[in-house]
CSV table of N, CA and C in Angstrom, one decimal:
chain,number,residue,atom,x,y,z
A,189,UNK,N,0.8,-1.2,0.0
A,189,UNK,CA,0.0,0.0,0.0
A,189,UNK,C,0.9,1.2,0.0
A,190,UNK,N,0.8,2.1,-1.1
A,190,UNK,CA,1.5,3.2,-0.8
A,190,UNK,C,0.6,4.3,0.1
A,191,UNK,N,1.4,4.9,0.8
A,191,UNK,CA,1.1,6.1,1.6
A,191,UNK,C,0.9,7.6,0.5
A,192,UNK,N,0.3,8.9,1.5
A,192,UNK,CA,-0.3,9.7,0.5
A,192,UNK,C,0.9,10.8,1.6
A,193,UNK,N,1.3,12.2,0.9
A,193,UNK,CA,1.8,12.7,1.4
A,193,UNK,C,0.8,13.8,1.4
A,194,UNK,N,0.2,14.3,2.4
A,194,UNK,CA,-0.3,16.0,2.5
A,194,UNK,C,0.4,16.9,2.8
A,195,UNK,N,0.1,17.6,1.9
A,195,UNK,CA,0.8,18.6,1.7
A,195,UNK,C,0.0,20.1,1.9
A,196,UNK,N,0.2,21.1,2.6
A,196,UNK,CA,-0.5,21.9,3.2
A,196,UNK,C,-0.1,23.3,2.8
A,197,UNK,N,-0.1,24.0,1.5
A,197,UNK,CA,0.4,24.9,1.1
A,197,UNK,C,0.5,26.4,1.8
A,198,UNK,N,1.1,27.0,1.7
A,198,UNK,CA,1.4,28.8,2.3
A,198,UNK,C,0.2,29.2,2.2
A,199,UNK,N,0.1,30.6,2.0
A,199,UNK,CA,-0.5,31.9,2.1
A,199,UNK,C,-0.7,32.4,0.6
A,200,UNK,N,-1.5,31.8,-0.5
A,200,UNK,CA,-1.8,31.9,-1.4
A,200,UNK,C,-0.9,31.3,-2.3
A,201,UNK,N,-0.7,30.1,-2.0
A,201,UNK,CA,0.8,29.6,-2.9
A,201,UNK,C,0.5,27.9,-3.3
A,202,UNK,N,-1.4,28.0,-3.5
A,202,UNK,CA,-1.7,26.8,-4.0
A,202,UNK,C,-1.2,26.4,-5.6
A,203,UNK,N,-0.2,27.4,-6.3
A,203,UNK,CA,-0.1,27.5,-7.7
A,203,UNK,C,1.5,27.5,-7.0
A,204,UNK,N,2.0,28.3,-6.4
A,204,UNK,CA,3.4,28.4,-6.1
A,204,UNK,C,4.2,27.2,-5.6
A,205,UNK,N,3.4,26.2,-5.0
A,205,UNK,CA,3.9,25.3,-3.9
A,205,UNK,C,3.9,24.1,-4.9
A,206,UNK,N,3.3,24.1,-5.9
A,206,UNK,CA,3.1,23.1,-6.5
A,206,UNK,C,4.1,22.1,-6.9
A,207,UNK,N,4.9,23.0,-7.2
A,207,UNK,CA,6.3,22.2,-7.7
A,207,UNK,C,7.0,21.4,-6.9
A,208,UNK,N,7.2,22.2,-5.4
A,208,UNK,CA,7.7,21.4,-4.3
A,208,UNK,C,6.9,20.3,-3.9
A,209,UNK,N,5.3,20.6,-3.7
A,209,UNK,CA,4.7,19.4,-3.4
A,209,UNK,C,4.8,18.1,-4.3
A,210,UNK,N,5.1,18.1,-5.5
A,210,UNK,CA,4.8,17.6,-6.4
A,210,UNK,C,6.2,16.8,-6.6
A,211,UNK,N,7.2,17.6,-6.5
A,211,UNK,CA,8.5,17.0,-6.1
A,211,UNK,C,9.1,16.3,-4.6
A,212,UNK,N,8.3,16.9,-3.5
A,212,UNK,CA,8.4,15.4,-2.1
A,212,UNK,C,7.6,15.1,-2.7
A,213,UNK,N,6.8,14.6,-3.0
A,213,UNK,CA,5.9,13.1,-3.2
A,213,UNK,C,6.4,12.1,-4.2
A,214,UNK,N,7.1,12.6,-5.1
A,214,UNK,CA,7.9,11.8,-6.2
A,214,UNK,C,8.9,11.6,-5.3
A,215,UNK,N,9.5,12.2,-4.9
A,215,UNK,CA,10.9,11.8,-3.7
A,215,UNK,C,10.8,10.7,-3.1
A,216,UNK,N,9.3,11.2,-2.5
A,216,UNK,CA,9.3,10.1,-0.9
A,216,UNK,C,8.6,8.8,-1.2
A,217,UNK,N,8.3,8.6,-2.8
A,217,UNK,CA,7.2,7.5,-2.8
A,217,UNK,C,6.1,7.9,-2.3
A,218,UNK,N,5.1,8.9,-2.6
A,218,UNK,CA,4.1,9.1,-1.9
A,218,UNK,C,3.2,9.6,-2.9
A,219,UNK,N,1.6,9.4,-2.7
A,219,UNK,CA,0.9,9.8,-3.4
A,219,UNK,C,0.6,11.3,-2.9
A,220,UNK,N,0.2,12.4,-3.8
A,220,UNK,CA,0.2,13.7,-3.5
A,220,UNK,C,-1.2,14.0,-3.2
A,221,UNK,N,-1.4,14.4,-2.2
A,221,UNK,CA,-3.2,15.1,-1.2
A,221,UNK,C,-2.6,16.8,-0.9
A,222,UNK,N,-2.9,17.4,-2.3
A,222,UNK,CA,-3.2,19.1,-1.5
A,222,UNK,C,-4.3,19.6,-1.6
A,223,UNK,N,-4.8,19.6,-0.5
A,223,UNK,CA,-5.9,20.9,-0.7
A,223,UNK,C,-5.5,22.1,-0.9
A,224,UNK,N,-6.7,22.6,-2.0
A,224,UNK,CA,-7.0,23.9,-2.3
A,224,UNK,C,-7.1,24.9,-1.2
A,225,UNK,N,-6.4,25.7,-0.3
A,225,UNK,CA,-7.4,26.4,0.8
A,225,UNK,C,-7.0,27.8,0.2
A,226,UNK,N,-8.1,28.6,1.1
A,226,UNK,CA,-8.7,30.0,0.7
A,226,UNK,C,-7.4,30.7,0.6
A,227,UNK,N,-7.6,31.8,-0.7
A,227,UNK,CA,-6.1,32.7,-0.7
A,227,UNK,C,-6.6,34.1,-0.1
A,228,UNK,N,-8.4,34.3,0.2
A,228,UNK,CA,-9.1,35.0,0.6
A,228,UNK,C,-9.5,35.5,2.2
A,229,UNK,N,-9.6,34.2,2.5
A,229,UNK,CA,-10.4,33.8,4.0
A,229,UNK,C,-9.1,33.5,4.9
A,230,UNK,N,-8.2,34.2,6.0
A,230,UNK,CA,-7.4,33.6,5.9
A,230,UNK,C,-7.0,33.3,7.6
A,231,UNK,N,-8.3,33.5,8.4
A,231,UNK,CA,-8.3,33.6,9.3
A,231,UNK,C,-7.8,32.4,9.7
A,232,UNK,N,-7.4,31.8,11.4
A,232,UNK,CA,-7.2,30.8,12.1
A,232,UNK,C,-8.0,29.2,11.4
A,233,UNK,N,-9.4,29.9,11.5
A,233,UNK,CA,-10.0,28.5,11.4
A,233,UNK,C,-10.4,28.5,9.9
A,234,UNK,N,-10.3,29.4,8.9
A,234,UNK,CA,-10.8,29.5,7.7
A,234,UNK,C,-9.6,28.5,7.2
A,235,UNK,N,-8.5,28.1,7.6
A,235,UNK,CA,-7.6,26.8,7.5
A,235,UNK,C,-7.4,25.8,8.2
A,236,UNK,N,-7.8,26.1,9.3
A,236,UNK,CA,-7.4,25.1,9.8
A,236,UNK,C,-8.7,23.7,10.3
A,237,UNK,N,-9.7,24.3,9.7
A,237,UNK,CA,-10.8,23.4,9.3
A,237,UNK,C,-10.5,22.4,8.1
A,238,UNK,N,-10.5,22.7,7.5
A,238,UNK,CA,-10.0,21.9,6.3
A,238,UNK,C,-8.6,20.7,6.7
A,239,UNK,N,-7.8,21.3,7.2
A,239,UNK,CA,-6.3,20.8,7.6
A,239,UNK,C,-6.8,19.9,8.3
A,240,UNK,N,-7.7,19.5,9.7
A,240,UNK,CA,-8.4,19.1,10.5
A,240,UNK,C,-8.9,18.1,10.0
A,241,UNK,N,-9.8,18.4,9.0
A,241,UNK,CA,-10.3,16.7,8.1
A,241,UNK,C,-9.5,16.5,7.2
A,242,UNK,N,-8.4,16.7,7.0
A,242,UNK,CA,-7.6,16.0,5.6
A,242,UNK,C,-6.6,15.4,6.9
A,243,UNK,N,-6.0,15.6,7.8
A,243,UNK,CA,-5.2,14.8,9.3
A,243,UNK,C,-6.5,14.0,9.5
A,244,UNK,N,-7.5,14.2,9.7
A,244,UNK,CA,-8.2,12.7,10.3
A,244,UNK,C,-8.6,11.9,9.1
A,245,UNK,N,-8.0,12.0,7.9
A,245,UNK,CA,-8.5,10.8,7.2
A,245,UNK,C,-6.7,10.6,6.9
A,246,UNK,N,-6.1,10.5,7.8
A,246,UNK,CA,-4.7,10.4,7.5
A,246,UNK,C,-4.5,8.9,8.3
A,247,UNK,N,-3.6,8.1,7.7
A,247,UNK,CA,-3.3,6.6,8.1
A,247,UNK,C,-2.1,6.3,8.1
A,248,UNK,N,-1.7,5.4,8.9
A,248,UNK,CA,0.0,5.1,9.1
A,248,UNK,C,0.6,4.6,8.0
A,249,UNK,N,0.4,5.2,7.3
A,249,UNK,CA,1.1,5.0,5.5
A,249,UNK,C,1.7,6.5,5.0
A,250,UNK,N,0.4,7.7,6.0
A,250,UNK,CA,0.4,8.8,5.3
A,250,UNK,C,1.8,9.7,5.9
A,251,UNK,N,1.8,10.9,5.8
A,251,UNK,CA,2.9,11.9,6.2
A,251,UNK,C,2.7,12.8,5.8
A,252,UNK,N,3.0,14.1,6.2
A,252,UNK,CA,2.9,15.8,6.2
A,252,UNK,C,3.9,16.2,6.1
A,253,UNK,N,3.4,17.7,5.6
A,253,UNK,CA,4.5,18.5,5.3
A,253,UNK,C,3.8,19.6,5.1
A,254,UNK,N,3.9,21.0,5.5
A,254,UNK,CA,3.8,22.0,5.9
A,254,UNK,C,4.7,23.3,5.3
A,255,UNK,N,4.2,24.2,4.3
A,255,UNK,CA,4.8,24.9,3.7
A,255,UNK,C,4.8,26.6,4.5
A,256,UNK,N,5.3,27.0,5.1
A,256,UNK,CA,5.7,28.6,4.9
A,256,UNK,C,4.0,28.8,6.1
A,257,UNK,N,2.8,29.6,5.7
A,257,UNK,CA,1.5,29.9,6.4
A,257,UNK,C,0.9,28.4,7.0
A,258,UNK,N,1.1,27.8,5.5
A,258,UNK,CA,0.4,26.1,6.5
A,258,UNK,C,1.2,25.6,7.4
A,259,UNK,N,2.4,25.9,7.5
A,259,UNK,CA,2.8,25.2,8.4
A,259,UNK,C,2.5,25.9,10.4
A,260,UNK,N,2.2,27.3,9.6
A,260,UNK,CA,1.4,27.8,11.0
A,260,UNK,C,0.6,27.1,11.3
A,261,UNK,N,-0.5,27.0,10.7
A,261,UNK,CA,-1.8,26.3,10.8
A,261,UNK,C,-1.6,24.7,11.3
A,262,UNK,N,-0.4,24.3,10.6
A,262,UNK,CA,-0.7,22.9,10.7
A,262,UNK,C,-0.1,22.4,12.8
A,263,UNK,N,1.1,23.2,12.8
A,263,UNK,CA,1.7,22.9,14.0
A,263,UNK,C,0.8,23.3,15.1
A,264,UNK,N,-0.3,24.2,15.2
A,264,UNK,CA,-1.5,24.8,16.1
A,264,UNK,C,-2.5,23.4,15.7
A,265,UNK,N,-2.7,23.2,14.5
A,265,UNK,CA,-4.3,22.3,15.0
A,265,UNK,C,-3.0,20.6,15.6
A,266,UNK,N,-1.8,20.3,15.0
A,266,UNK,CA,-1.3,19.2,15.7
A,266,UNK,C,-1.4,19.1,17.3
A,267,UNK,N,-1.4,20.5,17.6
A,267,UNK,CA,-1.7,20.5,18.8
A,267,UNK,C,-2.5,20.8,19.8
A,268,UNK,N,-3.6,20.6,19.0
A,268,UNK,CA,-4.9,20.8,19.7
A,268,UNK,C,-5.6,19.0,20.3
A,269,UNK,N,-4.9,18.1,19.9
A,269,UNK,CA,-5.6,17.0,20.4
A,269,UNK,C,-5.0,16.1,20.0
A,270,UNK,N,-4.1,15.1,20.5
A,270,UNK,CA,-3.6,13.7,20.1
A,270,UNK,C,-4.1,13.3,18.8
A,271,UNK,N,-3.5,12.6,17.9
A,271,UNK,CA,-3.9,11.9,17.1
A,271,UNK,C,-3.3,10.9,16.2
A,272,UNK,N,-3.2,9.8,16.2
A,272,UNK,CA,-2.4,8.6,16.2
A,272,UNK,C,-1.4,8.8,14.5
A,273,UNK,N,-1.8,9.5,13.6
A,273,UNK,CA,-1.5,9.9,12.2
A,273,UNK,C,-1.2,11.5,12.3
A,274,UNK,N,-0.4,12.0,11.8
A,274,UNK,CA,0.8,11.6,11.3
A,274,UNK,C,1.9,11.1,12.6
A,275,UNK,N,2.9,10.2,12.0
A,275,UNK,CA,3.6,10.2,13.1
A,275,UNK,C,4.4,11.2,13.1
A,276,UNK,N,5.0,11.8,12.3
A,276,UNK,CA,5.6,12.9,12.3
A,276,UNK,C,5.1,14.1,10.8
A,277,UNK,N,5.6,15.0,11.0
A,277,UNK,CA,5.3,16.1,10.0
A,277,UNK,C,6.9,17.5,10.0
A,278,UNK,N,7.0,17.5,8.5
A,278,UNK,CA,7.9,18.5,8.3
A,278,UNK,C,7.3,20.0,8.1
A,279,UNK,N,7.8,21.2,8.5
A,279,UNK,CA,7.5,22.2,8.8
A,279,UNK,C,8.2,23.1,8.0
A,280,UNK,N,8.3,23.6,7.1
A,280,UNK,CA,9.2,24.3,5.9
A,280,UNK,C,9.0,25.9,6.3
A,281,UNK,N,9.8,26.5,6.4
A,281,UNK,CA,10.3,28.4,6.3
A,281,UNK,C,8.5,28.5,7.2
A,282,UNK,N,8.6,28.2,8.2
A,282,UNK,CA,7.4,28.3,9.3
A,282,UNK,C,7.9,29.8,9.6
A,283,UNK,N,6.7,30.8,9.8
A,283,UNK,CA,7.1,32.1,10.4
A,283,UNK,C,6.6,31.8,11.7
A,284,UNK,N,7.1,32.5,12.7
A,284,UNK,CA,7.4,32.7,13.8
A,284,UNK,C,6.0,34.1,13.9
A,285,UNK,N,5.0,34.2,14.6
A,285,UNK,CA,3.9,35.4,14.3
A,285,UNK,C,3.9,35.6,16.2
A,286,UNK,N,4.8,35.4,17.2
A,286,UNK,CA,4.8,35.6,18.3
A,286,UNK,C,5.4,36.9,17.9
A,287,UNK,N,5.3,37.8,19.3
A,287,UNK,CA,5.9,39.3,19.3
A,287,UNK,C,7.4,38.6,18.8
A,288,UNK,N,8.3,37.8,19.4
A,288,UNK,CA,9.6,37.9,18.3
A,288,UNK,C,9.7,37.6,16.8
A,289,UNK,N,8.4,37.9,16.5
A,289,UNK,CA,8.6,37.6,15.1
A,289,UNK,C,7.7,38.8,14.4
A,290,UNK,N,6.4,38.0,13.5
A,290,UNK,CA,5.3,39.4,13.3
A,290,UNK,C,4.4,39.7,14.2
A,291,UNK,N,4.2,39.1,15.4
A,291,UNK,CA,3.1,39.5,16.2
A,291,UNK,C,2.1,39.6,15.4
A,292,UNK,N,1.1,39.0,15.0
A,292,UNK,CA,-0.3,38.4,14.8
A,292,UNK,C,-0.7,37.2,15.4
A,293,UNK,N,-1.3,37.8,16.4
A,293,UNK,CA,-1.7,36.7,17.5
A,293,UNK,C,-2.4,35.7,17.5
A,294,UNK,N,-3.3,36.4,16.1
A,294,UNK,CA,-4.2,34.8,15.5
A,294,UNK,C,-3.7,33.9,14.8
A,295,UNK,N,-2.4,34.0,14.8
A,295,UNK,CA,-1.7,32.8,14.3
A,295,UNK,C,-0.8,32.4,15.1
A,296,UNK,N,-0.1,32.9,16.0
A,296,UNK,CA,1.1,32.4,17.0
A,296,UNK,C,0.8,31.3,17.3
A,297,UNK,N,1.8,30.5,17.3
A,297,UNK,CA,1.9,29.3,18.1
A,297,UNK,C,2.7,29.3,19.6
A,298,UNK,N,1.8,28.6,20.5
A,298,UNK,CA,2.8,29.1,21.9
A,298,UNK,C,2.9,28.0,22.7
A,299,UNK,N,2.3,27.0,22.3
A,299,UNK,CA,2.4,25.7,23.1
A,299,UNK,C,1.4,25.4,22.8
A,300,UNK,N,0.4,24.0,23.8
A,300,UNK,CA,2.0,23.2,24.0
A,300,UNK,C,2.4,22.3,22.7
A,301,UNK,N,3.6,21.5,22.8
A,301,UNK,CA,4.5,21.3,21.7
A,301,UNK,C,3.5,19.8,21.2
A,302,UNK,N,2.8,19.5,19.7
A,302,UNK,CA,2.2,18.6,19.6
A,302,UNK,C,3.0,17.1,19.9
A,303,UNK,N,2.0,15.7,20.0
A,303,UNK,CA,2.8,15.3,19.8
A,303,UNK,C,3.4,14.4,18.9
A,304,UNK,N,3.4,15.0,17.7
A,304,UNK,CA,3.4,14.6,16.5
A,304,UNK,C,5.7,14.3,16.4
A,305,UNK,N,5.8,14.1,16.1
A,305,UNK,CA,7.6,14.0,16.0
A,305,UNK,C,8.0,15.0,14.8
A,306,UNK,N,8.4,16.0,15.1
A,306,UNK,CA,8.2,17.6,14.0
A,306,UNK,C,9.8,17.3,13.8
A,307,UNK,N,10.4,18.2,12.7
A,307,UNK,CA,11.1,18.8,11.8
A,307,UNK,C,10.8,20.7,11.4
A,308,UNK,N,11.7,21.3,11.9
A,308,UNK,CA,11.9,22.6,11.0
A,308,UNK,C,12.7,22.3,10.1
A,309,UNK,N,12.7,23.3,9.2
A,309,UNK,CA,13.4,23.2,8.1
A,309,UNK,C,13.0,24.5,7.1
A,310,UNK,N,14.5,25.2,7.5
A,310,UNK,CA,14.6,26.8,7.0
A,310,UNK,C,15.7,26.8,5.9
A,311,UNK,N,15.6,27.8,5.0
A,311,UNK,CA,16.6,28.2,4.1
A,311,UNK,C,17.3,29.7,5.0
A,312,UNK,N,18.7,29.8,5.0
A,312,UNK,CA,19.7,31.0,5.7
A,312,UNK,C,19.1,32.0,4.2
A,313,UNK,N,18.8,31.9,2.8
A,313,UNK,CA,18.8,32.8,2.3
A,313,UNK,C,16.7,32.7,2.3
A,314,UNK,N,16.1,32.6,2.6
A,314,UNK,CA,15.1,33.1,2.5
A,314,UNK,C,14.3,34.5,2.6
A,315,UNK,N,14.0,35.3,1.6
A,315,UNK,CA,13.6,36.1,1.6
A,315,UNK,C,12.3,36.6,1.8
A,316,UNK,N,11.6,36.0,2.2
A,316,UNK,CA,10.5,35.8,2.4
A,316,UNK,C,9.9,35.8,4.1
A,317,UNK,N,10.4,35.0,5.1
A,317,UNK,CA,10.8,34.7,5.8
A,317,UNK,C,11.7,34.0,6.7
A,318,UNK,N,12.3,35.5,7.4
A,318,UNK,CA,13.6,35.5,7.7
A,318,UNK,C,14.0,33.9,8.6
A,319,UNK,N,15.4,33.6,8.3
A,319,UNK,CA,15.8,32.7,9.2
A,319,UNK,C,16.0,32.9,10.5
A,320,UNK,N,15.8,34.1,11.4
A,320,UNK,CA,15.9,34.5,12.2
A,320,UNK,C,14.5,33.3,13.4
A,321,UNK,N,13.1,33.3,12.3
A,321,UNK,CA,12.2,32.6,12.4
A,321,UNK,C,12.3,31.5,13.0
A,322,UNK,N,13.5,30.9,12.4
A,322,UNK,CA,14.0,29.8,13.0
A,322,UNK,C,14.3,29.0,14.4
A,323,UNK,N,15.2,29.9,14.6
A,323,UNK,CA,15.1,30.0,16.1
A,323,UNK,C,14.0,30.1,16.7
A,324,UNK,N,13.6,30.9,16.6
A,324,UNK,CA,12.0,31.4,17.4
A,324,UNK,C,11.3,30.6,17.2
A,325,UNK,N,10.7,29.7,17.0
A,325,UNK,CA,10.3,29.0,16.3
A,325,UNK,C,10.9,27.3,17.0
A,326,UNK,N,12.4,27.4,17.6
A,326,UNK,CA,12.7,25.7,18.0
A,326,UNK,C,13.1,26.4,19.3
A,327,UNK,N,12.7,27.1,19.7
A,327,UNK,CA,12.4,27.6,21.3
A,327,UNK,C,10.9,27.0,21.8
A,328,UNK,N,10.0,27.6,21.4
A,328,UNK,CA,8.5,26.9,21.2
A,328,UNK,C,8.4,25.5,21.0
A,329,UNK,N,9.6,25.0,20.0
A,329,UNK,CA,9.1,23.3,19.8
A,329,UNK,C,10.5,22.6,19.7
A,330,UNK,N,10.9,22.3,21.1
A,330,UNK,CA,12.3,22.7,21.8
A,330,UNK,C,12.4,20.6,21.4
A,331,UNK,N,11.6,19.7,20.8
A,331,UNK,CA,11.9,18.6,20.8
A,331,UNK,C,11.7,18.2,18.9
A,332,UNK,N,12.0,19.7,18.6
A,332,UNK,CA,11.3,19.2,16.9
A,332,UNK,C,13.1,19.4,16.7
A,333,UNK,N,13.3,18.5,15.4
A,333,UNK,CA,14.7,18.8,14.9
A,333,UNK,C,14.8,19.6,13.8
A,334,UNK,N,15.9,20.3,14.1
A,334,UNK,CA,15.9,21.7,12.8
A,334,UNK,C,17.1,21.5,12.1
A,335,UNK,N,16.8,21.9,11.1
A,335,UNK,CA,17.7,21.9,9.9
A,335,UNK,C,17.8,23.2,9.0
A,336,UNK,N,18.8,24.0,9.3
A,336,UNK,CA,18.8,24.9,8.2
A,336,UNK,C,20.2,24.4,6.9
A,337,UNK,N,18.9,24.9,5.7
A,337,UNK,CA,19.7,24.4,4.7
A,337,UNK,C,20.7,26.3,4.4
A,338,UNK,N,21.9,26.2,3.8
A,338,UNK,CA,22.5,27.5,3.4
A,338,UNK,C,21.5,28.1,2.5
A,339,UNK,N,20.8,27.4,1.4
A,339,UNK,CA,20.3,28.3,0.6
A,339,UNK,C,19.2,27.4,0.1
A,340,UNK,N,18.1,28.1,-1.0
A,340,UNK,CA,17.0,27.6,-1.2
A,340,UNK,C,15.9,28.4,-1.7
A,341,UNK,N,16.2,29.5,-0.8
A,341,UNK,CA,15.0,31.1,-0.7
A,341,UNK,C,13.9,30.0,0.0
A,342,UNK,N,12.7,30.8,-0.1
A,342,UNK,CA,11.4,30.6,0.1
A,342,UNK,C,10.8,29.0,0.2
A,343,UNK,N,11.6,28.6,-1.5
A,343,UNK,CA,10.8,28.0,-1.9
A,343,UNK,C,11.2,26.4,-2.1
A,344,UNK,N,12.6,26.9,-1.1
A,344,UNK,CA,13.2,25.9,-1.2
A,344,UNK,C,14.2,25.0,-2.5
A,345,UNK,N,14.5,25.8,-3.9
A,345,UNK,CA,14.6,25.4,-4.7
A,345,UNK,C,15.9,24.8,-4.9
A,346,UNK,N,15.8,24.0,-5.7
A,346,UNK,CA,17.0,22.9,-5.9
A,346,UNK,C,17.1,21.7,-4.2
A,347,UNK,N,16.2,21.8,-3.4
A,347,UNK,CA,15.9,20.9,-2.3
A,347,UNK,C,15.5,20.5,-1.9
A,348,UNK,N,14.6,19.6,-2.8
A,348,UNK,CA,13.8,18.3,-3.2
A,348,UNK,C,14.7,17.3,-2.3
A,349,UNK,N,16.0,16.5,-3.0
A,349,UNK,CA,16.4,16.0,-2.4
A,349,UNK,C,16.8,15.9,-1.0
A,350,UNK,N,17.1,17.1,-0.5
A,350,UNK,CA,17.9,17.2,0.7
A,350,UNK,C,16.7,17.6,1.6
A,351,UNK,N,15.4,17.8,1.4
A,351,UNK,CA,14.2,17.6,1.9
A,351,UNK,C,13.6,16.2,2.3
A,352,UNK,N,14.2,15.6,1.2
A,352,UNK,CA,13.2,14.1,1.0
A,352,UNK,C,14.8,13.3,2.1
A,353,UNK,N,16.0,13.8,1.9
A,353,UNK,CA,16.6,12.7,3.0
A,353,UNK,C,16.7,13.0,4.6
A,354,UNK,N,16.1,14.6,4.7
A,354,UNK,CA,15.9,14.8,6.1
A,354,UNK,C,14.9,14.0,6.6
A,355,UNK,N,14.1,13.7,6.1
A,355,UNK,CA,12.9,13.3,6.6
A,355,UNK,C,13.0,11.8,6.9
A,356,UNK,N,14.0,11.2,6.4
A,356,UNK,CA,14.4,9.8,6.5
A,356,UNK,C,15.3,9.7,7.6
């Protein structure tokens, strides 16, 4: 049985993310699950409802991955309630929205740490969101392992592979 990889795209980057989603899933052996979510509606739950039912039809075959905004969403709803799937989940150029970072509080993550077995994983050149994030970010989830790659930007490019062997 192959597993399906979800994939949980940014902040309007269901067209941008594509390439990367589309490349871990060929990496990892995995069938590709992205939802479409709103580039409009972008409140707390206007994503993280959706995120919510696409994790509970998730099976020990499946696996996540969390790009840039989704990965906000995704590490807040991980931790709103146990749940036996995913066993772990990768977290890509995750912003930091606590006062050390943008301060928007409807999206901060502040505890407690899910218990999913997490991965950061930043680019030093990202322009988008700063590596600084980083840090901030494995203070709050002081048992996830981080990895910054030197370069990549945003979108992680040319890091298909060195994505798909972290996660192994």
């Amino acid at each position: 049985m192959v597993g399906a990889l979800l994939f949980v795209h940014g902040a309007g980057g269901f067209v941008d993310d594509a390439e990367l989603a589309h490349g871990l899933a060929d990496a990892l052996g995995l069938d590709l699950r992205m939802p479409e979510l709103s580039d409009t509606a972008m409140g707390f739950e206007d994503w993280a409802e959706p995120v919510r039912r696409h994790l509970d039809q998730l099976g020990p075959e499946d696996s996540v991955i969390a790009h840039s905004f989704g990965a906000s969403i995704l590490v807040r709803v991980l931790a709103e309630r146990h749940r036996p799937w995913p066993v772990r989940a990768t977290l890509l150029a995750m912003p930091d929205w606590t006062p050390r970072g943008w301060d928007v509080a409807d999206y901060a993550f502040t505890g407690p740490e899910p218990e999913t077995d997490l991965a950061l994983l930043h680019c030093g050149d990202d322009d988008v969101v700063p590596v600084s994030h980083l840090a901030s970010n494995s203070t709050v989830l002081p048992s996830a392992r981080v990895i910054e790659f030197p370069t990549g930007g945003h979108q992680f490019d040319g890091m298909i592979d060195a994505i798909a062997a972290a996660w192994t």
